Amino acid sequence: MASFGVDVALIRNISIKVNDARDRCSAVSAAIRNMKPLLIDNADLKKYPKLKKLLNNREIGSVYVLPIIVENNVEGVFALCSSKQSVFTSEACAILEEMTEDLAFGIQSLRIRHSHEEAQKTIRRLAFFDSVTKLPNHVKMENVLNGALSSSESTHVQSALLIIGINRFRDINTTLGFDAGNHVLSQIAARLKKSVSNNEKLFRVRGDEFAVFIEGATAEIAGEKASEIQKMLASQFNMEGFSLSMFASIGIVLIPDHGESVDKLLPHADVALQHAKQTGKPYEFYTPSLDSDTEYYLKLASKLYRAIECDQLELYYQPKISMVSGKVCGFEALARWFPPNERMIPPDTFIGLAEKTGMITPISYWVIESALRQSCLWRQSNINLPIAINLSARNLHDARLLDYIKERSVAWELKAGMLEVEITENAIMEDRNVAFAILSGIRDLGIPIYIDDFGSGQSSLQILGELPISALKIDKSFVIGMMENNANAIVRAAINLAKEMGLGVVAEGIENEMVWTQLMELDCDYGQGYYMGKPMSAGEVVTWLGTSRFGNVS
């Protein structure tokens, strides 16, 4: 690094091999190996013949080599050579050793300063940027929003903020692990980056949420952007050899209309996002009326949690009728919620809420247990009819589901075919590979599988042919409209399709005898609807079996 008294080329040409056995006679390598200063004087010079060679055979009287030690590592040497003998007195050695220590301290200080500078850069990066997607984070977003709010006072320019929530992203982390989840987040971020223009800024806000800020945006522009993002995210993502379909909900606030501060804007954006998730809308603009809806759903979620804990739910059973025999051939179990001293909460309301809050998993486990218990009780009363339960898309990502069904089936001594599973097309389409694996496992347990609400979802004929299913259930919207519009042709086509594929077919929503008769003429296998029997409690089932013309099971 530095030299004095000899030419620089000489110093640069010195080659030291500390760990080379052939270089054991080098004074410098000895000082480095021992990590101690080495004083060579008079007769000791004979032990280090390489010194003269290193210094082009110059006359040497004394040598003092001091290792520069930084944090217990030798980082270099400070070597002094003199043609005079005994030139390095004890006083001189002490001064040189102190100087070497100062040099080492200076090197360490420079390194510490450098590491502090790097740490400060890292801290600044972590403070404003997300480590997974490398996008600006919520702190950066809040700074941008503050700037937009300040400038809007003078420029009167309106902007928009879109909060994008990835639906059921938690299932990816649960099923595939957090590394896989981070990989998917990175892919989502890459797609979103391609969609933003110069007047737009992209952020990762938290968890599975991203945000897009659009400067100078009207409500129309914000809505168009939300639709564009929806389409872009709907394309499948490749993940470890299989494909994932991602769906997003988006909440939108306009700046400054929906809040004069960041503390107002962000909660309003979150309210709009949650409302979009609850209603199934692709995006939702904030309006003050949404606040009251949010409060209602929060209270309802709390009550539902307590209802699950206190076993306040009840299973009702709707009969499924064979159109060949005209007699009951099974029941569909349907969850009902009667809060104490209140009216019944509609199933669509609390089941949808359970899906969004994650409470659908404990509810599904309760349904499985309750249905198996009831099947056992009926069997003891000589009622040998299968019970069908409904599973959700979230259940298909539950690694414990198969083991739980198997364990409880054994505990209740379930006979093959006495438990059936119904699942919608859309639940399967959310992640076909995972759905196929879980449904195949359920079928292998001897449990028939029905595709529920067939015709209202997104499945293809190819996918239907690959599924391990036993029957299709035609969506009631088509059955109800059979006598009024061209739904008759749709139902006929669905029945023919099922027959061609070797599947049974169930028509839901049979409300009168005319529809029943027409379905019989179309060669439908089974039917459900209020015409034959409404959902009823387990006690009412026993009465219905003895009194209804459809209920004679003898």
Coordinates of C-alpha atoms in Angstrom, one line a residue:
M1 CA 0.0 0.0 0.0
A2 CA 2.9 2.4 0.8
S3 CA 6.7 2.3 0.9
F4 CA 9.7 4.6 1.6
G5 CA 13.4 4.3 0.9
V6 CA 13.3 1.8 -2.0
D7 CA 11.8 1.8 -5.4
V8 CA 8.1 0.8 -5.5
A9 CA 8.7 -1.9 -8.1
L10 CA 10.8 -3.8 -5.6
I11 CA 8.0 -3.9 -3.1
R12 CA 5.4 -5.0 -5.6
N13 CA 7.6 -7.9 -6.8
I14 CA 7.8 -9.4 -3.3
S15 CA 5.8 -12.6 -3.2
I16 CA 4.9 -14.1 0.2
K17 CA 3.4 -17.6 0.5
V18 CA 2.4 -17.9 4.1
N19 CA 1.3 -21.5 4.1
D20 CA 3.9 -22.8 1.7
A21 CA 6.4 -25.1 3.5
R22 CA 9.1 -23.9 1.1
D23 CA 8.7 -20.4 2.4
R24 CA 9.3 -21.1 6.0
C25 CA 12.5 -19.1 5.9
S26 CA 10.7 -15.9 5.1
A27 CA 10.7 -13.3 7.9
V28 CA 7.5 -11.8 6.7
S29 CA 5.6 -15.1 6.5
A30 CA 6.9 -16.0 10.0
A31 CA 5.5 -12.8 11.5
I32 CA 2.2 -13.4 9.8
R33 CA 2.0 -17.1 10.9
N34 CA 2.9 -16.3 14.5
M35 CA 0.8 -13.0 14.5
K36 CA 3.7 -11.4 16.5
P37 CA 6.3 -8.8 15.7
L38 CA 9.6 -10.3 14.5
L39 CA 13.0 -8.6 15.3
I40 CA 15.9 -9.9 13.3
D41 CA 19.4 -8.6 14.2
N42 CA 23.0 -9.6 13.7
A43 CA 23.4 -13.4 13.9
D44 CA 19.7 -14.1 13.5
L45 CA 19.9 -12.9 9.9
K46 CA 21.5 -16.2 8.9
K47 CA 18.2 -17.9 9.6
Y48 CA 16.4 -15.9 6.9
P49 CA 18.6 -16.2 3.7
K50 CA 15.6 -15.0 1.6
L51 CA 15.9 -11.5 2.9
K52 CA 18.9 -10.6 0.8
K53 CA 17.3 -12.2 -2.2
L54 CA 14.1 -10.3 -1.7
L55 CA 16.0 -7.0 -1.4
N56 CA 18.3 -7.7 -4.4
N57 CA 21.2 -8.8 -2.1
R58 CA 21.4 -5.4 -0.4
E59 CA 23.4 -5.3 2.8
I60 CA 21.0 -5.9 5.8
G61 CA 21.9 -5.2 9.4
S62 CA 18.5 -5.2 11.1
V63 CA 14.9 -6.1 10.2
Y64 CA 11.7 -5.5 12.1
V65 CA 8.5 -7.0 10.8
L66 CA 5.2 -6.1 12.5
P67 CA 1.9 -7.8 11.5
I68 CA -1.1 -5.5 11.1
I69 CA -3.9 -7.3 13.1
V70 CA -7.5 -6.3 12.6
E71 CA -10.1 -8.2 14.5
N72 CA -7.8 -11.2 15.1
N73 CA -6.8 -11.4 11.4
V74 CA -3.5 -10.4 9.9
E75 CA -4.4 -7.9 7.2
G76 CA -0.8 -7.0 6.2
V77 CA 2.6 -6.3 7.5
F78 CA 4.7 -3.3 8.4
A79 CA 8.3 -4.2 7.6
L80 CA 11.4 -2.0 8.2
C81 CA 14.9 -3.0 7.0
S82 CA 18.2 -1.2 7.8
S83 CA 21.7 -1.7 6.8
K84 CA 22.8 -0.9 10.3
Q85 CA 22.9 -3.4 13.1
S86 CA 21.0 -3.1 16.4
V87 CA 19.1 -0.1 15.1
F88 CA 15.7 -1.2 16.6
T89 CA 16.0 -0.4 20.3
S90 CA 13.3 -1.3 22.7
E91 CA 12.1 2.3 22.7
A92 CA 12.0 2.2 18.9
C93 CA 10.2 -1.1 18.8
A94 CA 7.5 0.2 21.3
I95 CA 6.9 3.2 19.1
L96 CA 6.7 1.1 16.0
E97 CA 4.3 -1.4 17.6
E98 CA 2.1 1.5 18.8
M99 CA 2.1 3.0 15.3
T100 CA 1.2 -0.5 13.8
E101 CA -1.7 -0.7 16.3
D102 CA -2.8 2.8 15.2
L103 CA -2.6 1.7 11.6
A104 CA -4.8 -1.4 12.4
F105 CA -7.2 0.8 14.3
G106 CA -7.5 3.1 11.3
I107 CA -8.2 0.2 8.9
Q108 CA -10.8 -1.1 11.3
S109 CA -12.4 2.3 11.6
L110 CA -12.6 2.6 7.8
R111 CA -14.3 -0.7 7.6
I112 CA -16.7 0.1 10.3
R113 CA -17.6 3.4 8.6
H114 CA -18.1 1.5 5.3
S115 CA -20.3 -1.1 7.0
H116 CA -22.3 1.6 8.7
E117 CA -22.8 3.3 5.3
E118 CA -23.9 0.0 3.8
A119 CA -26.2 -0.6 6.8
Q120 CA -27.7 2.8 6.4
K121 CA -28.4 2.0 2.7
T122 CA -30.0 -1.3 3.7
I123 CA -32.1 0.4 6.4
R124 CA -33.3 3.1 3.9
R125 CA -34.1 0.4 1.4
L126 CA -36.0 -1.7 4.0
A127 CA -37.8 1.4 5.2
F128 CA -39.2 2.3 1.8
F129 CA -39.1 -1.0 -0.3
D130 CA -40.5 -4.4 0.1
S131 CA -37.9 -7.1 0.3
V132 CA -39.8 -9.8 -1.6
T133 CA -41.1 -7.9 -4.7
K134 CA -38.6 -5.0 -4.5
L135 CA -41.6 -2.6 -4.9
P136 CA -42.0 0.6 -2.9
N137 CA -43.8 -0.3 0.4
H138 CA -46.7 1.3 2.4
V139 CA -44.4 4.0 3.9
K140 CA -43.5 5.2 0.4
M141 CA -47.1 5.0 -0.6
E142 CA -48.2 7.2 2.3
N143 CA -45.6 9.8 1.3
V144 CA -46.9 9.8 -2.2
L145 CA -50.5 10.2 -0.9
N146 CA -49.5 13.1 1.4
G147 CA -47.9 14.8 -1.6
A148 CA -51.0 14.2 -3.7
L149 CA -53.3 15.6 -1.0
S150 CA -51.1 18.7 -0.6
S151 CA -50.9 19.5 -4.3
S152 CA -54.6 18.9 -4.8
E153 CA -55.4 21.9 -2.6
S154 CA -53.7 24.3 -5.2
T155 CA -54.0 22.4 -8.5
H156 CA -57.5 20.8 -7.8
V157 CA -56.2 17.7 -9.7
Q158 CA -58.1 14.5 -8.7
S159 CA -56.1 11.2 -8.3
A160 CA -57.1 7.7 -7.5
L161 CA -55.8 4.9 -5.3
L162 CA -56.5 1.2 -6.0
I163 CA -56.0 -1.3 -3.3
I164 CA -55.6 -4.8 -4.9
G165 CA -56.3 -7.9 -2.7
I166 CA -55.3 -11.3 -4.0
N167 CA -58.2 -13.7 -3.1
R168 CA -57.4 -16.8 -1.0
F169 CA -53.7 -16.1 -1.2
R170 CA -53.4 -17.6 2.3
D171 CA -54.2 -21.0 0.9
I172 CA -51.1 -20.9 -1.3
N173 CA -48.9 -20.3 1.8
T174 CA -50.7 -23.0 3.8
T175 CA -50.6 -25.6 1.0
L176 CA -47.3 -24.9 -0.8
G177 CA -45.3 -23.0 1.8
F178 CA -44.2 -19.4 2.2
D179 CA -41.4 -19.7 -0.4
A180 CA -44.0 -20.7 -3.0
G181 CA -46.2 -17.8 -1.8
N182 CA -43.3 -15.3 -2.2
H183 CA -42.6 -16.7 -5.7
V184 CA -46.2 -16.0 -6.7
L185 CA -46.1 -12.5 -5.2
S186 CA -43.0 -11.8 -7.3
Q187 CA -44.8 -13.0 -10.4
I188 CA -47.8 -10.8 -9.6
A189 CA -45.5 -7.8 -9.0
A190 CA -43.8 -8.4 -12.3
R191 CA -47.2 -8.4 -14.1
L192 CA -48.4 -5.3 -12.3
K193 CA -45.2 -3.5 -13.2
K194 CA -45.9 -4.0 -16.9
S195 CA -49.4 -2.6 -16.5
V196 CA -48.4 0.8 -14.9
S197 CA -47.7 3.8 -17.0
N198 CA -45.7 7.0 -16.3
N199 CA -48.4 8.7 -14.2
E200 CA -49.0 5.6 -12.1
K201 CA -47.1 4.3 -9.2
L202 CA -47.1 0.7 -7.9
F203 CA -46.7 -0.4 -4.3
R204 CA -46.8 -3.6 -2.2
V205 CA -48.9 -2.6 0.8
R206 CA -48.9 -5.6 3.0
G207 CA -49.4 -9.4 2.8
D208 CA -51.3 -10.2 -0.3
E209 CA -52.2 -6.6 -1.1
F210 CA -50.8 -4.2 -3.7
A211 CA -51.7 -0.6 -4.6
V212 CA -51.7 1.5 -7.7
F213 CA -51.7 5.3 -7.4
I214 CA -52.9 7.1 -10.5
E215 CA -52.2 10.8 -10.7
G216 CA -54.9 12.9 -12.5
A217 CA -57.5 10.1 -12.6
T218 CA -61.2 10.3 -12.9
A219 CA -63.5 7.6 -11.5
E220 CA -63.9 6.3 -15.1
I221 CA -60.1 6.0 -15.6
A222 CA -59.8 4.3 -12.2
G223 CA -62.5 1.8 -13.1
E224 CA -60.9 1.0 -16.4
K225 CA -57.6 0.5 -14.7
A226 CA -59.2 -1.9 -12.2
S227 CA -60.7 -3.9 -15.1
E228 CA -57.3 -4.0 -16.8
I229 CA -55.6 -5.4 -13.7
Q230 CA -58.4 -8.0 -13.2
K231 CA -57.9 -9.4 -16.7
M232 CA -54.1 -9.3 -16.4
L233 CA -54.1 -11.3 -13.1
A234 CA -56.7 -13.8 -14.4
S235 CA -54.2 -15.4 -16.7
Q236 CA -52.7 -18.5 -15.1
F237 CA -49.4 -18.4 -13.1
N238 CA -46.8 -21.2 -13.5
M239 CA -45.8 -22.6 -10.2
E240 CA -43.5 -25.7 -9.7
G241 CA -44.8 -27.6 -12.6
F242 CA -48.5 -26.7 -12.4
S243 CA -50.7 -23.7 -13.0
L244 CA -52.5 -21.4 -10.6
S245 CA -55.4 -19.1 -11.3
M246 CA -55.3 -15.9 -9.3
F247 CA -58.3 -13.7 -8.7
A248 CA -58.3 -10.2 -7.2
S249 CA -60.7 -7.8 -5.6
I250 CA -60.0 -4.1 -5.8
G251 CA -61.1 -1.2 -3.6
I252 CA -60.9 2.3 -5.0
V253 CA -60.8 5.8 -3.4
L254 CA -60.6 9.1 -5.2
I255 CA -58.3 11.8 -3.9
P256 CA -59.3 14.2 -2.2
D257 CA -63.0 13.3 -2.5
H258 CA -62.8 10.2 -0.2
G259 CA -60.6 11.6 2.5
E260 CA -58.6 14.8 3.3
S261 CA -55.8 12.8 5.0
V262 CA -54.0 9.5 4.6
D263 CA -55.6 8.3 7.9
K264 CA -59.0 8.7 6.2
L265 CA -58.1 7.5 2.7
L266 CA -56.6 4.1 3.6
P267 CA -59.4 2.9 5.9
H268 CA -61.9 3.9 3.2
A269 CA -59.9 2.1 0.5
D270 CA -59.9 -1.0 2.8
V271 CA -63.7 -0.8 3.3
A272 CA -64.2 -0.7 -0.4
L273 CA -61.9 -3.7 -0.9
Q274 CA -63.6 -5.8 1.8
H275 CA -67.0 -4.9 0.3
A276 CA -65.8 -6.1 -3.2
K277 CA -64.7 -9.4 -1.6
Q278 CA -68.0 -9.9 0.2
T279 CA -70.1 -9.1 -2.8
G280 CA -67.9 -10.9 -5.3
K281 CA -67.6 -7.7 -7.4
P282 CA -64.3 -7.2 -9.3
Y283 CA -63.9 -3.7 -7.8
E284 CA -65.8 -1.3 -5.6
F285 CA -65.6 2.5 -5.2
Y286 CA -65.8 3.8 -1.6
T287 CA -69.1 5.4 -0.5
P288 CA -70.0 6.4 3.0
S289 CA -72.9 3.8 3.0
L290 CA -70.2 1.0 2.9
D291 CA -69.1 1.9 6.4
S292 CA -72.4 0.8 8.0
D293 CA -72.2 -2.5 5.9
T294 CA -68.7 -3.1 7.2
E295 CA -69.7 -2.6 10.8
Y296 CA -72.6 -5.1 10.3
Y297 CA -70.3 -7.8 8.8
L298 CA -67.7 -7.3 11.5
K299 CA -70.3 -7.8 14.2
L300 CA -71.8 -10.8 12.3
A301 CA -68.3 -12.4 12.0
S302 CA -67.9 -12.1 15.8
K303 CA -71.3 -13.7 16.4
L304 CA -70.5 -16.5 13.9
Y305 CA -67.3 -17.3 15.7
R306 CA -69.2 -17.6 19.0
A307 CA -71.8 -19.7 17.3
I308 CA -69.2 -22.2 16.1
E309 CA -67.6 -22.3 19.5
C310 CA -71.0 -22.8 21.3
D311 CA -72.4 -25.3 18.7
Q312 CA -75.3 -23.0 17.7
L313 CA -75.4 -24.2 14.1
E314 CA -77.8 -26.9 13.0
L315 CA -77.9 -29.3 10.0
Y316 CA -81.1 -29.4 7.9
Y317 CA -81.7 -32.1 5.4
Q318 CA -83.3 -31.8 1.9
P319 CA -84.4 -35.0 0.3
K320 CA -83.1 -36.2 -3.1
I321 CA -85.6 -38.2 -5.1
S322 CA -85.1 -40.9 -7.7
M323 CA -87.1 -40.1 -10.8
V324 CA -87.2 -43.8 -11.7
S325 CA -88.8 -45.0 -8.4
G326 CA -90.3 -41.7 -7.3
K327 CA -88.9 -42.4 -3.8
V328 CA -86.2 -40.7 -1.6
C329 CA -82.7 -41.9 -2.3
G330 CA -80.7 -39.6 0.0
F331 CA -80.4 -36.2 1.6
E332 CA -78.3 -33.1 1.2
A333 CA -77.1 -31.6 4.5
L334 CA -77.4 -27.8 4.7
A335 CA -76.1 -25.7 7.6
R336 CA -78.5 -23.4 9.3
W337 CA -77.9 -20.7 11.9
F338 CA -80.5 -19.6 14.4
P339 CA -78.9 -17.1 16.8
P340 CA -80.6 -17.0 20.2
N341 CA -83.6 -14.7 20.2
E342 CA -83.0 -13.7 16.6
R343 CA -84.3 -14.6 13.1
M344 CA -82.4 -17.2 11.1
I345 CA -79.3 -15.8 9.3
P346 CA -79.6 -16.7 5.6
P347 CA -77.1 -19.4 4.6
D348 CA -75.8 -17.3 1.7
T349 CA -74.9 -14.5 4.2
F350 CA -73.0 -16.5 6.8
I351 CA -71.5 -19.1 4.5
G352 CA -70.1 -16.3 2.3
L353 CA -68.8 -14.5 5.4
A354 CA -67.2 -17.8 6.6
E355 CA -65.4 -18.2 3.3
K356 CA -63.9 -14.7 3.5
T357 CA -62.9 -14.9 7.1
G358 CA -61.5 -18.5 7.1
M359 CA -64.2 -19.8 9.4
I360 CA -65.4 -22.1 6.7
T361 CA -62.8 -24.7 7.7
P362 CA -64.2 -25.2 11.3
I363 CA -67.7 -25.1 9.9
S364 CA -66.9 -27.8 7.3
Y365 CA -65.4 -30.0 10.0
W366 CA -68.5 -29.5 12.1
V367 CA -70.7 -30.4 9.1
I368 CA -68.7 -33.6 8.5
E369 CA -68.9 -34.7 12.1
S370 CA -72.7 -33.8 12.4
A371 CA -73.6 -35.6 9.2
L372 CA -71.7 -38.8 10.2
R373 CA -73.3 -38.7 13.6
Q374 CA -76.8 -38.4 12.1
S375 CA -76.1 -41.1 9.5
C376 CA -75.2 -43.4 12.4
L377 CA -78.4 -42.5 14.3
W378 CA -80.5 -43.1 11.2
R379 CA -78.9 -46.4 10.6
Q380 CA -79.8 -47.5 14.1
S381 CA -83.4 -46.6 13.2
N382 CA -83.2 -48.6 9.9
I383 CA -82.9 -45.4 7.8
N384 CA -80.1 -46.3 5.3
L385 CA -79.9 -43.2 3.1
P386 CA -76.7 -41.4 2.1
I387 CA -76.1 -37.8 3.3
A388 CA -74.3 -35.3 1.0
I389 CA -72.2 -32.5 2.4
N390 CA -70.9 -29.4 0.6
L391 CA -67.2 -28.5 0.5
S392 CA -65.7 -25.1 -0.5
A393 CA -62.7 -24.1 -2.5
R394 CA -60.8 -23.4 0.8
N395 CA -61.5 -27.0 1.9
L396 CA -59.6 -28.3 -1.2
H397 CA -56.4 -26.6 0.2
D398 CA -56.7 -28.2 3.6
A399 CA -54.0 -30.8 4.0
R400 CA -55.9 -32.3 7.0
L401 CA -59.2 -32.8 5.2
L402 CA -58.7 -36.3 3.9
D403 CA -57.3 -37.6 7.2
Y404 CA -60.1 -36.0 9.1
I405 CA -62.8 -37.6 6.9
K406 CA -61.1 -41.0 7.1
E407 CA -60.7 -40.8 10.9
R408 CA -64.3 -39.7 11.6
S409 CA -65.7 -42.2 9.1
V410 CA -64.0 -45.0 11.0
A411 CA -65.1 -43.6 14.3
W412 CA -68.8 -43.6 13.2
E413 CA -68.5 -46.9 11.3
L414 CA -69.6 -45.3 8.0
K415 CA -70.6 -47.7 5.3
A416 CA -69.3 -47.1 1.7
G417 CA -71.6 -44.7 -0.2
M418 CA -73.4 -43.4 2.9
L419 CA -71.5 -40.1 2.7
E420 CA -71.4 -38.0 -0.5
V421 CA -69.6 -34.8 -1.3
E422 CA -70.8 -31.9 -3.4
I423 CA -68.5 -29.1 -4.7
T424 CA -69.0 -26.3 -7.3
E425 CA -67.3 -26.0 -10.6
N426 CA -65.7 -22.7 -9.7
A427 CA -64.2 -24.2 -6.5
I428 CA -62.5 -26.8 -8.7
M429 CA -61.4 -24.3 -11.3
E430 CA -59.6 -22.1 -8.8
D431 CA -56.8 -24.7 -8.7
R432 CA -57.4 -27.7 -10.8
N433 CA -54.3 -29.7 -9.8
V434 CA -54.9 -29.4 -6.1
A435 CA -58.7 -30.1 -6.6
F436 CA -58.0 -33.3 -8.6
A437 CA -55.6 -34.6 -5.9
I438 CA -58.1 -34.0 -3.0
L439 CA -61.1 -35.2 -4.9
S440 CA -59.3 -38.4 -6.0
G441 CA -58.4 -39.0 -2.4
I442 CA -62.1 -38.6 -1.4
R443 CA -63.3 -40.9 -4.1
D444 CA -60.7 -43.5 -2.9
L445 CA -62.4 -43.4 0.5
G446 CA -65.6 -44.7 -1.2
I447 CA -67.3 -41.3 -1.2
P448 CA -69.2 -40.3 -4.4
I449 CA -68.6 -36.8 -5.7
Y450 CA -71.2 -34.5 -7.2
I451 CA -70.5 -31.3 -9.2
D452 CA -72.9 -28.8 -7.7
D453 CA -74.5 -25.8 -9.5
F454 CA -73.5 -27.3 -12.9
G455 CA -73.8 -24.8 -15.7
S456 CA -73.2 -21.7 -13.6
G457 CA -69.4 -22.1 -13.4
Q458 CA -66.3 -22.1 -15.7
S459 CA -65.5 -25.7 -16.2
S460 CA -64.8 -27.3 -19.6
L461 CA -65.9 -30.6 -21.0
Q462 CA -62.3 -31.8 -21.1
I463 CA -61.9 -31.0 -17.3
L464 CA -65.2 -32.7 -16.5
G465 CA -64.0 -35.8 -18.2
E466 CA -60.9 -35.9 -16.1
L467 CA -62.6 -35.4 -12.7
P468 CA -63.2 -38.3 -10.4
I469 CA -67.0 -37.5 -10.2
S470 CA -70.2 -39.6 -10.0
A471 CA -72.9 -37.1 -11.0
L472 CA -73.7 -33.5 -12.1
K473 CA -76.3 -31.3 -10.3
I474 CA -77.9 -28.9 -12.8
D475 CA -78.1 -25.4 -11.3
K476 CA -81.5 -24.5 -10.1
S477 CA -81.6 -21.3 -12.1
F478 CA -82.0 -23.4 -15.3
V479 CA -84.5 -25.8 -13.7
I480 CA -86.7 -23.0 -12.4
G481 CA -86.8 -21.3 -15.8
M482 CA -87.7 -24.5 -17.8
M483 CA -91.3 -23.5 -18.3
E484 CA -90.6 -19.8 -19.2
N485 CA -87.6 -19.6 -21.5
N486 CA -85.1 -21.7 -23.5
A487 CA -83.6 -23.1 -20.3
N488 CA -85.4 -26.3 -21.3
A489 CA -82.9 -26.9 -24.1
I490 CA -80.0 -26.2 -21.7
V491 CA -81.3 -28.7 -19.2
R492 CA -81.8 -31.3 -21.9
A493 CA -78.3 -30.7 -23.1
A494 CA -76.9 -31.1 -19.6
I495 CA -78.7 -34.4 -19.1
N496 CA -77.5 -35.7 -22.4
L497 CA -74.0 -34.7 -21.6
A498 CA -74.1 -36.5 -18.3
K499 CA -75.4 -39.6 -19.9
E500 CA -72.7 -39.6 -22.6
M501 CA -70.1 -39.3 -19.9
G502 CA -71.5 -42.1 -17.8
L503 CA -72.6 -39.8 -15.0
G504 CA -75.7 -39.5 -13.0
V505 CA -77.6 -36.2 -13.2
V506 CA -79.6 -34.3 -10.5
A507 CA -81.9 -31.4 -11.1
E508 CA -82.1 -28.8 -8.4
G509 CA -84.9 -26.3 -7.8
I510 CA -88.0 -28.4 -8.7
E511 CA -90.8 -26.2 -7.5
N512 CA -93.9 -27.8 -9.1
E513 CA -95.3 -30.9 -10.7
M514 CA -95.0 -29.6 -14.3
V515 CA -91.2 -29.2 -14.0
W516 CA -91.0 -32.7 -12.3
T517 CA -93.0 -34.3 -15.1
Q518 CA -90.9 -32.6 -17.8
L519 CA -87.6 -33.7 -16.1
M520 CA -88.9 -37.3 -16.0
E521 CA -89.6 -37.1 -19.8
L522 CA -86.0 -35.8 -20.3
D523 CA -84.7 -38.9 -18.5
C524 CA -83.3 -37.0 -15.5
D525 CA -82.1 -39.4 -12.8
Y526 CA -82.7 -37.5 -9.6
G527 CA -84.4 -34.3 -8.4
Q528 CA -84.4 -31.9 -5.5
G529 CA -86.7 -29.1 -4.7
Y530 CA -89.6 -27.8 -2.6
Y531 CA -92.1 -29.7 -4.6
M532 CA -90.8 -33.0 -3.1
G533 CA -89.4 -31.7 0.2
K534 CA -87.9 -28.6 1.7
P535 CA -84.8 -28.6 4.0
M536 CA -85.9 -29.9 7.4
S537 CA -84.5 -30.8 10.8
A538 CA -83.5 -34.4 11.6
G539 CA -86.7 -34.8 13.6
E540 CA -88.8 -33.5 10.7
V541 CA -87.1 -36.0 8.4
V542 CA -88.5 -39.0 10.3
T543 CA -92.1 -37.5 10.0
W544 CA -91.6 -36.7 6.3
L545 CA -90.4 -40.2 5.6
G546 CA -93.6 -41.6 7.0
T547 CA -96.1 -39.2 5.5
S548 CA -94.8 -38.0 2.1
R549 CA -95.5 -39.9 -1.1
F550 CA -91.8 -39.5 -1.9
G551 CA -90.7 -40.7 1.6
N552 CA -91.8 -44.3 1.6
V553 CA -88.4 -46.1 1.7
S554 CA -89.9 -49.6 2.1

